[in-house]
Short mmCIF file of C-alpha atoms in Angstrom, two decimals:
data_model
loop_
_atom_site.label_atom_id
_atom_site.label_comp_id
_atom_site.label_asym_id
_atom_site.label_seq_id
_atom_site.Cartn_x
_atom_site.Cartn_y
_atom_site.Cartn_z
CA UNK A 92 11.15 -3.54 -8.72
CA UNK A 93 14.53 -2.60 -9.59
CA UNK A 94 17.43 -5.01 -10.08
CA UNK A 95 19.81 -5.73 -7.10
CA UNK A 96 23.26 -7.54 -7.73
CA UNK A 97 24.04 -10.23 -5.26
CA UNK A 98 27.37 -11.93 -4.77
CA UNK A 99 26.02 -15.20 -6.22
CA UNK A 100 24.10 -13.56 -9.18
CA UNK A 101 21.34 -11.10 -9.91
CA UNK A 102 18.19 -10.95 -7.71
CA UNK A 103 15.32 -8.53 -8.18
CA UNK A 104 14.04 -6.89 -5.16
CA UNK A 105 11.16 -4.55 -4.17
CA UNK A 106 12.20 -1.59 -6.29
CA UNK A 107 -9.30 4.18 22.47
CA UNK A 108 -12.59 4.80 21.89
CA UNK A 109 -15.90 3.47 22.80
CA UNK A 110 -18.17 1.27 20.70
CA UNK A 111 -20.33 2.69 18.15
CA UNK A 112 -22.57 1.39 15.31
CA UNK A 113 -21.88 2.16 11.80
CA UNK A 114 -23.46 0.99 8.45
CA UNK A 115 -21.05 -0.52 5.93
CA UNK A 116 -21.55 -1.60 2.37
CA UNK A 117 -20.00 -4.83 1.28
CA UNK A 118 -17.97 -5.43 -1.91
CA UNK A 119 -17.15 -8.90 -3.42
CA UNK A 120 -14.43 -9.75 -5.68
CA UNK A 121 -16.74 -10.65 -8.31
CA UNK A 122 -19.42 -8.04 -7.50
CA UNK A 123 -23.15 -8.56 -7.65
CA UNK A 124 -24.43 -10.39 -10.82
CA UNK A 125 -20.81 -11.11 -11.77
CA UNK A 126 -19.86 -7.47 -12.42
CA UNK A 127 -16.13 -7.28 -11.42
CA UNK A 128 -15.51 -4.84 -8.64
CA UNK A 129 -19.03 -3.67 -8.26
CA UNK A 130 -20.54 -2.50 -4.91
CA UNK A 131 -23.01 -4.56 -3.26
CA UNK A 132 -26.32 -2.86 -2.47
CA UNK A 133 -26.84 -4.63 0.80
CA UNK A 134 -25.70 -2.97 4.19
CA UNK A 135 -25.11 -4.48 7.50
CA UNK A 136 -24.86 -2.91 10.92
CA UNK A 137 -21.69 -3.81 12.77
CA UNK A 138 -20.01 -2.94 16.23
CA UNK A 139 -16.90 -0.96 15.78
CA UNK A 140 -14.50 -1.21 18.64
CA UNK A 141 -10.96 -0.08 19.52
CA UNK A 142 -8.75 -1.69 16.83
CA UNK A 143 -6.34 -2.69 19.55
CA UNK A 144 -8.85 -4.91 21.09
CA UNK A 145 -11.06 -6.08 18.08
CA UNK A 146 -9.51 -7.28 14.67
CA UNK A 147 -10.86 -4.98 11.86
CA UNK A 148 -10.07 -7.22 8.94
CA UNK A 149 -9.75 -10.88 8.43
CA UNK A 150 -7.91 -13.43 6.30
CA UNK A 151 -11.32 -13.87 4.26
CA UNK A 152 -11.57 -10.28 3.51
CA UNK A 153 -8.00 -10.05 2.47
CA UNK A 154 -8.31 -13.26 0.47
CA UNK A 155 -11.26 -11.95 -1.43
CA UNK A 156 -9.29 -8.86 -2.74
CA UNK A 157 -6.12 -10.80 -3.41
CA UNK A 158 -8.06 -13.44 -5.46
CA UNK A 159 -9.32 -10.76 -7.78
CA UNK A 160 -6.29 -8.61 -8.13
CA UNK A 161 -3.84 -11.76 -8.66
CA UNK A 162 -6.45 -13.59 -10.97
CA UNK A 163 -5.62 -14.86 -14.39
CA UNK A 164 -8.42 -12.61 -15.53
CA UNK A 165 -6.21 -9.47 -15.17
CA UNK A 166 -3.22 -11.03 -17.05
CA UNK A 167 -0.49 -9.81 -14.70
CA UNK A 168 -1.64 -6.05 -14.45
CA UNK A 169 0.91 -4.65 -16.98
CA UNK A 170 0.76 -0.93 -17.20
CA UNK A 171 -1.33 0.35 -20.12
CA UNK A 172 -3.11 -3.22 -20.35
CA UNK A 173 -6.79 -4.31 -20.13
CA UNK A 174 -5.91 -6.16 -17.02
CA UNK A 175 -4.79 -3.22 -15.03
CA UNK A 176 -7.76 -1.12 -16.31
CA UNK A 177 -9.86 -3.80 -14.67
CA UNK A 178 -7.81 -3.50 -11.48
CA UNK A 179 -8.21 0.28 -11.53
CA UNK A 180 -11.93 -0.03 -11.67
CA UNK A 181 -12.10 -2.51 -8.90
CA UNK A 182 -10.02 -0.13 -6.70
CA UNK A 183 -12.22 2.75 -7.61
CA UNK A 184 -15.38 0.94 -6.78
CA UNK A 185 -13.87 -0.20 -3.45
CA UNK A 186 -12.81 3.33 -2.47
CA UNK A 187 -16.35 4.56 -3.43
CA UNK A 188 -17.99 1.85 -1.31
CA UNK A 189 -16.18 2.94 1.84
CA UNK A 190 -16.60 6.73 1.38
CA UNK A 191 -12.98 7.33 0.24
CA UNK A 192 -13.34 10.34 -2.13
CA UNK A 193 -11.45 10.99 -5.34
CA UNK A 194 -8.55 13.19 -4.61
CA UNK A 195 -8.61 14.81 -8.14
CA UNK A 196 -11.72 15.35 -9.96
CA UNK A 197 -11.74 11.54 -10.48
CA UNK A 198 -9.93 8.87 -8.94
CA UNK A 199 -7.74 8.49 -11.93
CA UNK A 200 -4.48 10.36 -12.19
CA UNK A 201 -3.22 9.92 -15.81
CA UNK A 202 0.57 9.39 -16.12
CA UNK A 203 2.48 12.04 -18.02
CA UNK A 204 5.68 10.05 -18.19
CA UNK A 205 4.59 6.82 -19.74
CA UNK A 206 3.93 5.99 -23.37
CA UNK A 207 0.67 3.96 -22.76
CA UNK A 208 -2.36 5.37 -21.12
CA UNK A 209 -1.89 4.54 -17.36
CA UNK A 210 -3.48 5.68 -14.18
CA UNK A 211 -2.64 5.94 -10.45
CA UNK A 212 -5.77 5.57 -8.52
CA UNK A 213 -5.99 8.30 -5.85
CA UNK A 214 -8.35 8.77 -3.01
CA UNK A 215 -8.67 10.93 0.18
CA UNK A 216 -10.21 10.82 3.58
CA UNK A 217 -10.14 14.47 4.76
CA UNK A 218 -9.02 15.11 8.35
CA UNK A 219 -11.69 16.09 10.91
CA UNK A 220 -9.57 18.60 12.60
CA UNK A 221 -9.98 22.18 11.10
CA UNK A 222 -6.10 22.80 11.42
CA UNK A 223 -4.56 19.40 11.15
CA UNK A 224 -6.63 18.39 8.18
CA UNK A 225 -4.23 20.69 6.21
CA UNK A 226 -1.42 18.23 6.80
CA UNK A 227 -1.30 15.17 4.52
CA UNK A 228 -0.06 11.59 4.98
CA UNK A 229 0.11 9.62 1.87
CA UNK A 230 -0.43 5.82 1.97
CA UNK A 231 0.56 3.94 -1.08
CA UNK A 232 1.47 0.84 -2.99
CA UNK A 233 1.91 0.10 -6.62
CA UNK A 234 -0.91 -2.16 -8.21
CA UNK A 235 0.87 -2.85 -11.47
CA UNK A 236 2.92 -5.85 -12.36
CA UNK A 237 4.76 -7.33 -15.47
CA UNK A 238 1.94 -8.86 -17.23
CA UNK A 239 2.79 -11.96 -19.47
CA UNK A 240 6.19 -13.43 -19.72
CA UNK A 241 7.94 -16.56 -21.25
CA UNK A 242 5.93 -19.62 -20.18
CA UNK A 243 6.86 -22.02 -17.35
CA UNK A 244 5.05 -25.37 -17.58
CA UNK A 245 2.31 -23.76 -19.82
CA UNK A 246 1.73 -20.82 -17.44
CA UNK A 247 2.70 -17.34 -19.01
CA UNK A 248 0.97 -14.96 -16.61
CA UNK A 249 3.03 -13.32 -13.95
CA UNK A 250 0.03 -12.79 -11.58
CA UNK A 251 2.13 -10.67 -8.99
CA UNK A 252 0.33 -11.78 -5.95
CA UNK A 253 3.18 -10.75 -3.47
CA UNK A 254 4.30 -8.09 -5.98
CA UNK A 255 2.33 -6.17 -5.38
CA UNK A 256 -1.37 -7.27 -4.98
CA UNK A 257 -0.34 -7.77 -1.32
CA UNK A 258 0.66 -4.08 -0.75
CA UNK A 259 -2.36 -2.92 -2.79
CA UNK A 260 -4.63 -4.98 -0.47
CA UNK A 261 -3.02 -3.57 2.55
CA UNK A 262 -3.65 0.02 1.47
CA UNK A 263 -7.31 -0.82 0.24
CA UNK A 264 -8.15 -2.20 3.83
CA UNK A 265 -6.49 0.82 5.55
CA UNK A 266 -8.53 3.00 3.24
CA UNK A 267 -11.64 1.20 4.19
CA UNK A 268 -11.05 1.58 7.94
CA UNK A 269 -10.58 5.37 7.72
CA UNK A 270 -13.21 5.90 4.94
CA UNK A 271 -15.75 4.19 7.36
CA UNK A 272 -14.61 5.55 10.71
CA UNK A 273 -13.50 9.19 9.65
CA UNK A 274 -11.57 9.47 12.89
CA UNK A 275 -8.34 10.94 11.33
CA UNK A 276 -7.54 14.54 12.23
CA UNK A 277 -4.84 14.90 9.41
CA UNK A 278 -6.02 14.11 5.94
CA UNK A 279 -5.10 10.72 4.34
CA UNK A 280 -4.39 10.28 0.78
CA UNK A 281 -4.45 6.55 -0.52
CA UNK A 282 -2.55 6.23 -3.75
CA UNK A 283 -2.16 3.01 -5.88
CA UNK A 284 0.66 3.55 -8.48
CA UNK A 285 0.77 2.43 -11.87
CA UNK A 286 4.19 1.77 -13.77
CA UNK A 287 6.24 1.05 -10.82
CA UNK A 288 7.81 -1.84 -12.70
CA UNK A 289 8.76 0.50 -15.47
CA UNK A 290 10.94 2.61 -13.05
CA UNK A 291 8.79 4.11 -10.28
CA UNK A 292 6.97 6.08 -12.97
CA UNK A 293 3.58 6.41 -11.34
CA UNK A 294 4.84 7.54 -7.91
CA UNK A 295 7.35 9.88 -9.65
CA UNK A 296 4.56 11.45 -11.66
CA UNK A 297 2.36 11.87 -8.64
CA UNK A 298 5.12 13.32 -6.28
CA UNK A 299 5.93 16.03 -8.81
CA UNK A 300 2.35 16.89 -9.35
CA UNK A 301 1.66 17.19 -5.72
CA UNK A 302 4.80 19.28 -5.16
CA UNK A 303 3.75 21.76 -7.88
CA UNK A 304 0.34 22.01 -6.17
CA UNK A 305 2.13 22.72 -2.77
CA UNK A 306 0.79 19.94 -1.03
CA UNK A 307 1.62 20.05 2.73
CA UNK A 308 2.87 16.53 3.01
CA UNK A 309 3.86 15.17 6.37
CA UNK A 310 4.87 11.70 5.54
CA UNK A 311 4.75 8.96 2.88
CA UNK A 312 4.08 5.35 3.95
CA UNK A 313 4.43 2.74 1.39
CA UNK A 314 3.49 -1.08 1.27
CA UNK A 315 5.43 -3.57 -0.75
CA UNK A 316 5.53 -7.34 -0.85
CA UNK A 317 3.59 -7.91 2.32
CA UNK A 318 2.09 -11.39 1.43
CA UNK A 319 4.39 -13.72 3.39
CA UNK A 320 5.62 -13.60 7.05
CA UNK A 321 9.27 -13.05 7.98
CA UNK A 322 11.12 -16.02 9.67
CA UNK A 323 13.31 -16.01 12.60
CA UNK A 324 13.06 -12.24 13.35
CA UNK A 325 11.85 -10.57 16.64
CA UNK A 326 9.81 -7.92 14.79
CA UNK A 327 6.84 -8.36 12.36
CA UNK A 328 7.83 -5.99 9.49
CA UNK A 329 10.66 -3.77 8.53
CA UNK A 330 10.90 -0.44 6.89
CA UNK A 331 13.31 0.71 4.14
CA UNK A 332 15.42 3.64 5.10
CA UNK A 333 15.35 2.63 8.70
CA UNK A 334 17.89 4.95 9.81
CA UNK A 335 16.58 8.15 7.91
CA UNK A 336 13.89 8.85 10.53
CA UNK A 337 12.30 7.76 13.88
CA UNK A 338 9.25 6.09 12.13
CA UNK A 339 10.14 2.73 13.46
CA UNK A 340 10.32 4.15 17.03
CA UNK A 341 6.93 6.00 16.59
CA UNK A 342 5.37 2.96 15.05
CA UNK A 343 6.57 0.59 17.87
CA UNK A 344 5.26 2.98 20.46
CA UNK A 345 1.73 3.14 18.98
CA UNK A 346 1.69 -0.79 18.37
CA UNK A 347 2.87 -1.31 21.91
CA UNK A 348 5.17 -4.02 20.68
CA UNK A 349 8.40 -4.55 18.52
CA UNK A 350 6.24 -4.21 15.30
CA UNK A 351 8.97 -2.72 13.12
CA UNK A 352 12.47 -3.68 12.78
CA UNK A 353 15.75 -3.17 10.88
CA UNK A 354 16.69 -5.56 8.13
CA UNK A 355 20.38 -5.27 7.26
CA UNK A 356 19.92 -6.66 3.83
CA UNK A 357 17.60 -3.77 3.09
CA UNK A 358 20.30 -1.20 3.69
CA UNK A 359 22.95 -3.34 2.14
CA UNK A 360 21.05 -3.30 -1.27
CA UNK A 361 19.51 0.16 -0.75
CA UNK A 362 15.99 -0.91 -0.93
CA UNK A 363 15.10 2.60 0.09
CA UNK A 364 15.65 3.82 -3.38
CA UNK A 365 13.73 1.04 -5.13
CA UNK A 366 10.17 1.52 -4.33
CA UNK A 367 7.52 4.19 -4.38
CA UNK A 368 8.49 5.87 -1.22
CA UNK A 369 11.59 7.16 -2.90
CA UNK A 370 10.11 9.76 -5.46
CA UNK A 371 8.28 11.60 -2.34
CA UNK A 372 11.62 11.53 -0.34
CA UNK A 373 13.24 13.42 -3.35
CA UNK A 374 10.30 15.90 -4.12
CA UNK A 375 9.40 16.60 -0.47
CA UNK A 376 12.24 15.74 1.86
CA UNK A 377 9.67 14.32 4.39
CA UNK A 378 9.82 10.78 6.10
CA UNK A 379 9.11 8.41 3.34
CA UNK A 380 9.45 4.70 3.93
CA UNK A 381 8.26 1.37 2.66
CA UNK A 382 6.82 -1.41 5.06
CA UNK A 383 7.70 -4.85 3.86
CA UNK A 384 7.94 -8.49 4.80
CA UNK A 385 10.04 -9.84 1.99
CA UNK A 386 13.69 -10.41 3.09
CA UNK A 387 15.28 -12.36 0.21
CA UNK A 388 14.81 -15.82 1.86
CA UNK A 389 11.21 -16.18 2.35
CA UNK A 390 9.86 -15.87 -1.23
CA UNK A 391 11.44 -17.31 -4.26
CA UNK A 392 9.05 -16.28 -7.20
CA UNK A 393 9.86 -12.62 -7.75
CA UNK A 394 8.85 -11.72 -11.30
CA UNK A 395 7.93 -15.38 -12.13
CA UNK A 396 4.72 -17.00 -12.92
CA UNK A 397 4.86 -18.77 -9.58
CA UNK A 398 3.98 -15.49 -7.69
CA UNK A 399 0.36 -17.00 -7.13
CA UNK A 400 -2.18 -16.33 -4.39
CA UNK A 401 -1.81 -20.06 -3.16
CA UNK A 402 1.61 -18.93 -1.82
CA UNK A 403 0.13 -16.01 0.18
CA UNK A 404 -0.61 -16.03 3.95
CA UNK A 405 -3.89 -14.16 4.14
CA UNK A 406 -3.80 -14.49 7.95
CA UNK A 407 -0.45 -12.74 8.12
CA UNK A 408 -1.69 -9.89 5.76
CA UNK A 409 -4.73 -9.33 7.88
CA UNK A 410 -2.74 -9.28 11.10
CA UNK A 411 -0.32 -6.72 9.50
CA UNK A 412 -3.17 -4.50 8.79
CA UNK A 413 -4.75 -4.91 12.25
CA UNK A 414 -1.56 -4.02 13.89
CA UNK A 415 -0.86 -1.19 11.77
CA UNK A 416 -4.20 0.58 12.36
CA UNK A 417 -3.26 2.05 15.78
CA UNK A 418 0.00 3.14 14.27
CA UNK A 419 -1.54 5.08 11.34
CA UNK A 420 -4.32 6.50 13.55
CA UNK A 421 -1.83 7.56 16.20
CA UNK A 422 0.46 9.32 13.54
CA UNK A 423 -2.59 10.90 11.92
CA UNK A 424 -4.04 12.23 15.17
CA UNK A 425 -1.07 13.29 17.27
CA UNK A 426 -0.92 16.97 18.19
CA UNK A 427 2.40 17.47 16.63
CA UNK A 428 4.30 15.81 13.89
CA UNK A 429 5.99 12.99 15.77
CA UNK A 430 7.75 11.32 12.79
CA UNK A 431 10.88 13.40 11.89
CA UNK A 432 13.87 13.02 9.61
CA UNK A 433 17.06 12.05 11.47
CA UNK A 434 19.93 14.55 11.33
CA UNK A 435 22.89 13.41 9.62
#
């Protein structure tokens, strides 16, 4: 993320339907026979109910993804590294497992603005409405981190669990839901960005590329540092650029609770411009926001080797996904575009 200057020093901040049966494939963090990110061949039949009544994901599922993405094996997922290549393969296999198709010819979108070979991983679940499917909602997060750094107590791997394996996991689970259910009228693009830590380069590359292709983008919903819960707030998650659109109001309406709130600190330090929502705001001028649960007081290991999975709250992360599903489903299926830019 980008630097933010605080008074006491420099901090870094985050640049109803009926039941039906479906067959799902399962993916383990290590994969069958130890192959990282492979797709298990076994299938199981599960009952899928309205997400508002039945939890879709769980702390165990979230934990399995996180334990791989933030493992020492990936060496901090620095852009252009072997570790982030492993992460990309894992995400590709996850998308494939749950019927999220490649958006381009392959899942990999090679960056044109970074010196080392790096990829965004981009999938799509086409909308099921003949007209609304031509409108797109992009759901994203960056999956890169800063790699290896100066050692602390012998540990030199900045695993990036909260930043941003957490946001990546959120997007992967949202993709699993829609890839499995196919109940979205508008088309959903799921994008995991590389080189965010180098200056939002992955999202900048993709935003320009999609703009050149005249994508009919409705909104961009980004996820950043969602691994630990807010404390002392009457809402569950905040969005950056809160005043820029009515996304919070729409989100809370579909969630049927005060899910999304306003964090004054986010406005004070202009977090709206410091994560991967911003390039899409610049290129398309559509509602583009980041959902986040980092508030400068609940996590002290930003860009440090201490950003480890043992500090993450997998139950909180699973709850966030489950609460967001009716929100994203509602926005994707509404007959009109409800989320609108606020007039200045």
